[in-house]
CSV table of C-alpha atoms in Angstrom, one decimal:
chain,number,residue,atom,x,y,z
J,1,UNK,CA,-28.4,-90.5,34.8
J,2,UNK,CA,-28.6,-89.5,31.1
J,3,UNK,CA,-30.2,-88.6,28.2
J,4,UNK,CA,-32.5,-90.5,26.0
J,5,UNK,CA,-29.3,-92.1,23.9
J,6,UNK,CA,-26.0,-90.9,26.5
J,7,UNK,CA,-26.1,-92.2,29.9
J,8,UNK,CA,-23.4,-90.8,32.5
J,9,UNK,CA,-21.9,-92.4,35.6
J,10,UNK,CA,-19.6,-90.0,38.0
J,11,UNK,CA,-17.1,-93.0,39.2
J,12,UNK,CA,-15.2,-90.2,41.5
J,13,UNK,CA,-15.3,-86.6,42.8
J,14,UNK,CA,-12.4,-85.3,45.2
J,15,UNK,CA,-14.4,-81.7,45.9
J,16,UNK,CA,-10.5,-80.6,47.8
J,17,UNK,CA,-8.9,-81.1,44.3
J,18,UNK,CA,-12.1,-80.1,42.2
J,19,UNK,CA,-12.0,-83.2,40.2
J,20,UNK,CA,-13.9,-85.6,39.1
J,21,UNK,CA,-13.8,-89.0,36.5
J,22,UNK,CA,-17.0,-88.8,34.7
J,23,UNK,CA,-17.8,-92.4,32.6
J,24,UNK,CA,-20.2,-91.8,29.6
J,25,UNK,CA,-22.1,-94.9,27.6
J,26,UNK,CA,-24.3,-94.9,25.0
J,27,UNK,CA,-24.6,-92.7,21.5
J,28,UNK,CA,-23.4,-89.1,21.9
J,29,UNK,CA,-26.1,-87.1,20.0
J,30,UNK,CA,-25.7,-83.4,19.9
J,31,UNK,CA,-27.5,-83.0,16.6
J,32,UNK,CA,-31.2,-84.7,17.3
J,33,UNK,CA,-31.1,-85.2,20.9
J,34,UNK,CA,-28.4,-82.2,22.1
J,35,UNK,CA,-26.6,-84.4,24.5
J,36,UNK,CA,-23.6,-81.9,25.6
J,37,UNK,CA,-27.0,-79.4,26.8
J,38,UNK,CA,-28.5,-82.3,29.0
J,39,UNK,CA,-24.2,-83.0,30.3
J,40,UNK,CA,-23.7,-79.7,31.0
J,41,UNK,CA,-27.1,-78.4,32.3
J,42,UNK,CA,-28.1,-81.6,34.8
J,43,UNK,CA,-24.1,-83.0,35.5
J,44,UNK,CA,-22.0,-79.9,35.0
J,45,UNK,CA,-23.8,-77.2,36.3
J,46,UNK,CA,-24.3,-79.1,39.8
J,47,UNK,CA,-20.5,-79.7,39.9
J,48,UNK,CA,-18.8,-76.3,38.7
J,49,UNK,CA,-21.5,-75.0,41.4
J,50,UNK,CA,-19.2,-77.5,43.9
J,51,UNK,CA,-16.1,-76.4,43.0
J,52,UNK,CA,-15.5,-79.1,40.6
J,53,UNK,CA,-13.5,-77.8,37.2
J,54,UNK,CA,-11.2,-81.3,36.3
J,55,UNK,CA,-12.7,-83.4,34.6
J,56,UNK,CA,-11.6,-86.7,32.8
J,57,UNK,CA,-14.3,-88.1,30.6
J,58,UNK,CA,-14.5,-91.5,29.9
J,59,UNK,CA,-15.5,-92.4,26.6
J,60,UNK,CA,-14.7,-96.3,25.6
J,61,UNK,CA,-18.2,-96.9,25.6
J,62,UNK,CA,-19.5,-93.8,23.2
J,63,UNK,CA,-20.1,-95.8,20.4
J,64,UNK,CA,-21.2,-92.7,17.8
J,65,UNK,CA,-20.6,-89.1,18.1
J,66,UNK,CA,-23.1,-86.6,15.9
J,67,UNK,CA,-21.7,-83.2,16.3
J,68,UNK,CA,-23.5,-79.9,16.2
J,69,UNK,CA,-23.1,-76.3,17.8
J,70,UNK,CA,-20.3,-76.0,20.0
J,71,UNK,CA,-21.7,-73.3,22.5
J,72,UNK,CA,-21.9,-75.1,25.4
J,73,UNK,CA,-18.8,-76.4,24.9
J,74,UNK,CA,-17.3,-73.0,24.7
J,75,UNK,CA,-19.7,-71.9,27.9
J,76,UNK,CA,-17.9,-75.3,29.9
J,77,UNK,CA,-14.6,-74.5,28.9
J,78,UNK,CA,-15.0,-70.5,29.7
J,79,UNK,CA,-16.4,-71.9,33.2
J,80,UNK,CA,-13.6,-74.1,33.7
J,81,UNK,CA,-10.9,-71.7,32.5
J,82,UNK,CA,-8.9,-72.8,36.2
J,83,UNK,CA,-9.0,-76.4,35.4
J,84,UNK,CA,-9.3,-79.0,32.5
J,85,UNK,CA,-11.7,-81.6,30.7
J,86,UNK,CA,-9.9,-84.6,29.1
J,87,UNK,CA,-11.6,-87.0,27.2
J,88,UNK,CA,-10.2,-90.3,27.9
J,89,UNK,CA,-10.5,-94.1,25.4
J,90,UNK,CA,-13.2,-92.5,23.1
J,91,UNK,CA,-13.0,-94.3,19.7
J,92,UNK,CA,-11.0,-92.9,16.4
J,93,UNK,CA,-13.6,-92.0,14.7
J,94,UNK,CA,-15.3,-89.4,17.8
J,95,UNK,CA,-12.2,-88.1,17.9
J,96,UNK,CA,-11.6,-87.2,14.3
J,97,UNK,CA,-14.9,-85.9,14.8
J,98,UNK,CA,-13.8,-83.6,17.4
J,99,UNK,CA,-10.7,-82.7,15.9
J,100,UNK,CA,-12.9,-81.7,12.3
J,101,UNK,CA,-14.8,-79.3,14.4
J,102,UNK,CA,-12.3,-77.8,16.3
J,103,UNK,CA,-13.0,-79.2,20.0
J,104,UNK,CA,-9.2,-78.8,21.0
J,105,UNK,CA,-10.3,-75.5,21.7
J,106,UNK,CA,-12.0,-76.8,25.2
J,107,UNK,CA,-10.8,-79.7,25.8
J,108,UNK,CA,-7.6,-82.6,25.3
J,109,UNK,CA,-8.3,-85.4,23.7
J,110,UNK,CA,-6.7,-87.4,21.1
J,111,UNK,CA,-4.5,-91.0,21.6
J,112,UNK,CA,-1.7,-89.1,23.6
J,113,UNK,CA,-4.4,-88.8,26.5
J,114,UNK,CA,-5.9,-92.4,26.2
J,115,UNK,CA,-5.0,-94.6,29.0
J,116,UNK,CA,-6.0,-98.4,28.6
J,117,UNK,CA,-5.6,-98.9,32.4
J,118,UNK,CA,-7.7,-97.0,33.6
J,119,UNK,CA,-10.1,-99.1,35.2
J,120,UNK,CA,-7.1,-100.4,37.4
J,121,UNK,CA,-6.0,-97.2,38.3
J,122,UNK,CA,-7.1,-95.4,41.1
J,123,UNK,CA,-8.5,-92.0,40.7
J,124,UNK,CA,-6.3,-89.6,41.9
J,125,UNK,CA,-3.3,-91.8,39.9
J,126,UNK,CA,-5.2,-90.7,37.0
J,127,UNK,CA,-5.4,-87.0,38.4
J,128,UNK,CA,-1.9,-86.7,39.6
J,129,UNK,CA,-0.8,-88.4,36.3
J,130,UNK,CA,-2.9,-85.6,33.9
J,131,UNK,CA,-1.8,-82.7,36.2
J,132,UNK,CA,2.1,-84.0,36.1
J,133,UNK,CA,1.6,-83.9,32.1
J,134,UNK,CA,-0.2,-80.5,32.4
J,135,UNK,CA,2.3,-78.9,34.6
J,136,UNK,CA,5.4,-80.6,34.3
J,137,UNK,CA,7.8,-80.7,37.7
J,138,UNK,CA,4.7,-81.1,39.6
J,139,UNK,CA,4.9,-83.7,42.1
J,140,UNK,CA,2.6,-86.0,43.1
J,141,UNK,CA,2.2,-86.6,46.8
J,142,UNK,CA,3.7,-89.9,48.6
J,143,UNK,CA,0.8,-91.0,49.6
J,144,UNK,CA,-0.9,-91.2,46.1
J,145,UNK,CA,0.6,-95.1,44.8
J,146,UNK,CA,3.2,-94.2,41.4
J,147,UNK,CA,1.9,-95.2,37.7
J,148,UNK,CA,3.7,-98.0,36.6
């Protein structure tokens, strides 16, 4: 599922915990191809309609980022104002990208949220492990396997 030039896997959606691990490939083109309207329109939508409202986007396979309006950035944050979007192993340069335009505004990113593991990990070690950062003193449940 995607756009002409960003293609977008969901690897995992827990609808009790209202997450999901989305996994984006390809070139990230708000500017000529307005890739964050097709995300949030035809993935999004659907899963905020679901209950979904955590969300850690994988990027190690965004190869190019080409910014432009931020309003449906804003409209995803304001409609996930309960939970949380991380963006997850994106390269430097998206990032200081996203950081020039502001995006810490709706959503966490940066290298203190990259986890090179990730792929090994099970999904809700990822959740539990975001969430524990988040909200420090939470306590993830004994059945969920500890990051090592």
């Amino acid at each position: 599922m995607g756009s002409d030039t960003l293609y977008f896997k969901i690897l995992f959606v827990d609808e009790s915990l209202g997450f999901s691990v989305i996994e984006l490939i390809g070139e990230w083109n708000d500017l000529i191809g307005n890739d964050i309207m097709w995300l949030k329109r035809e993935l999004i939508d659907p899963l905020l309609a679901r209950g979904i409202d955590k969300y850690i986007l994988m990027g190690e396979n965004v190869l190019n980022y080409h910014g432009d309006e931020d309003s449906y950035y804003q409209e995803w944050a304001e409609e996930s104002a309960e939970g949380w979007v991380i963006g997850m192993g994106f390269r430097e340069h998206i990032l200081d990208e996203w950081a020039r335009l502001g995006f810490s505004r709706y959503f966490l990113f940066g290298e203190d949220w990259n986890d090179p593991m990730w792929r090994t990990r099970h999904p809700l070690q990822l959740y539990w492990a975001v969430s524990a950062r988040l909200f420090p003193g939470l306590d993830c449940p004994s059945h969920i396997p500890q990051l090592r």
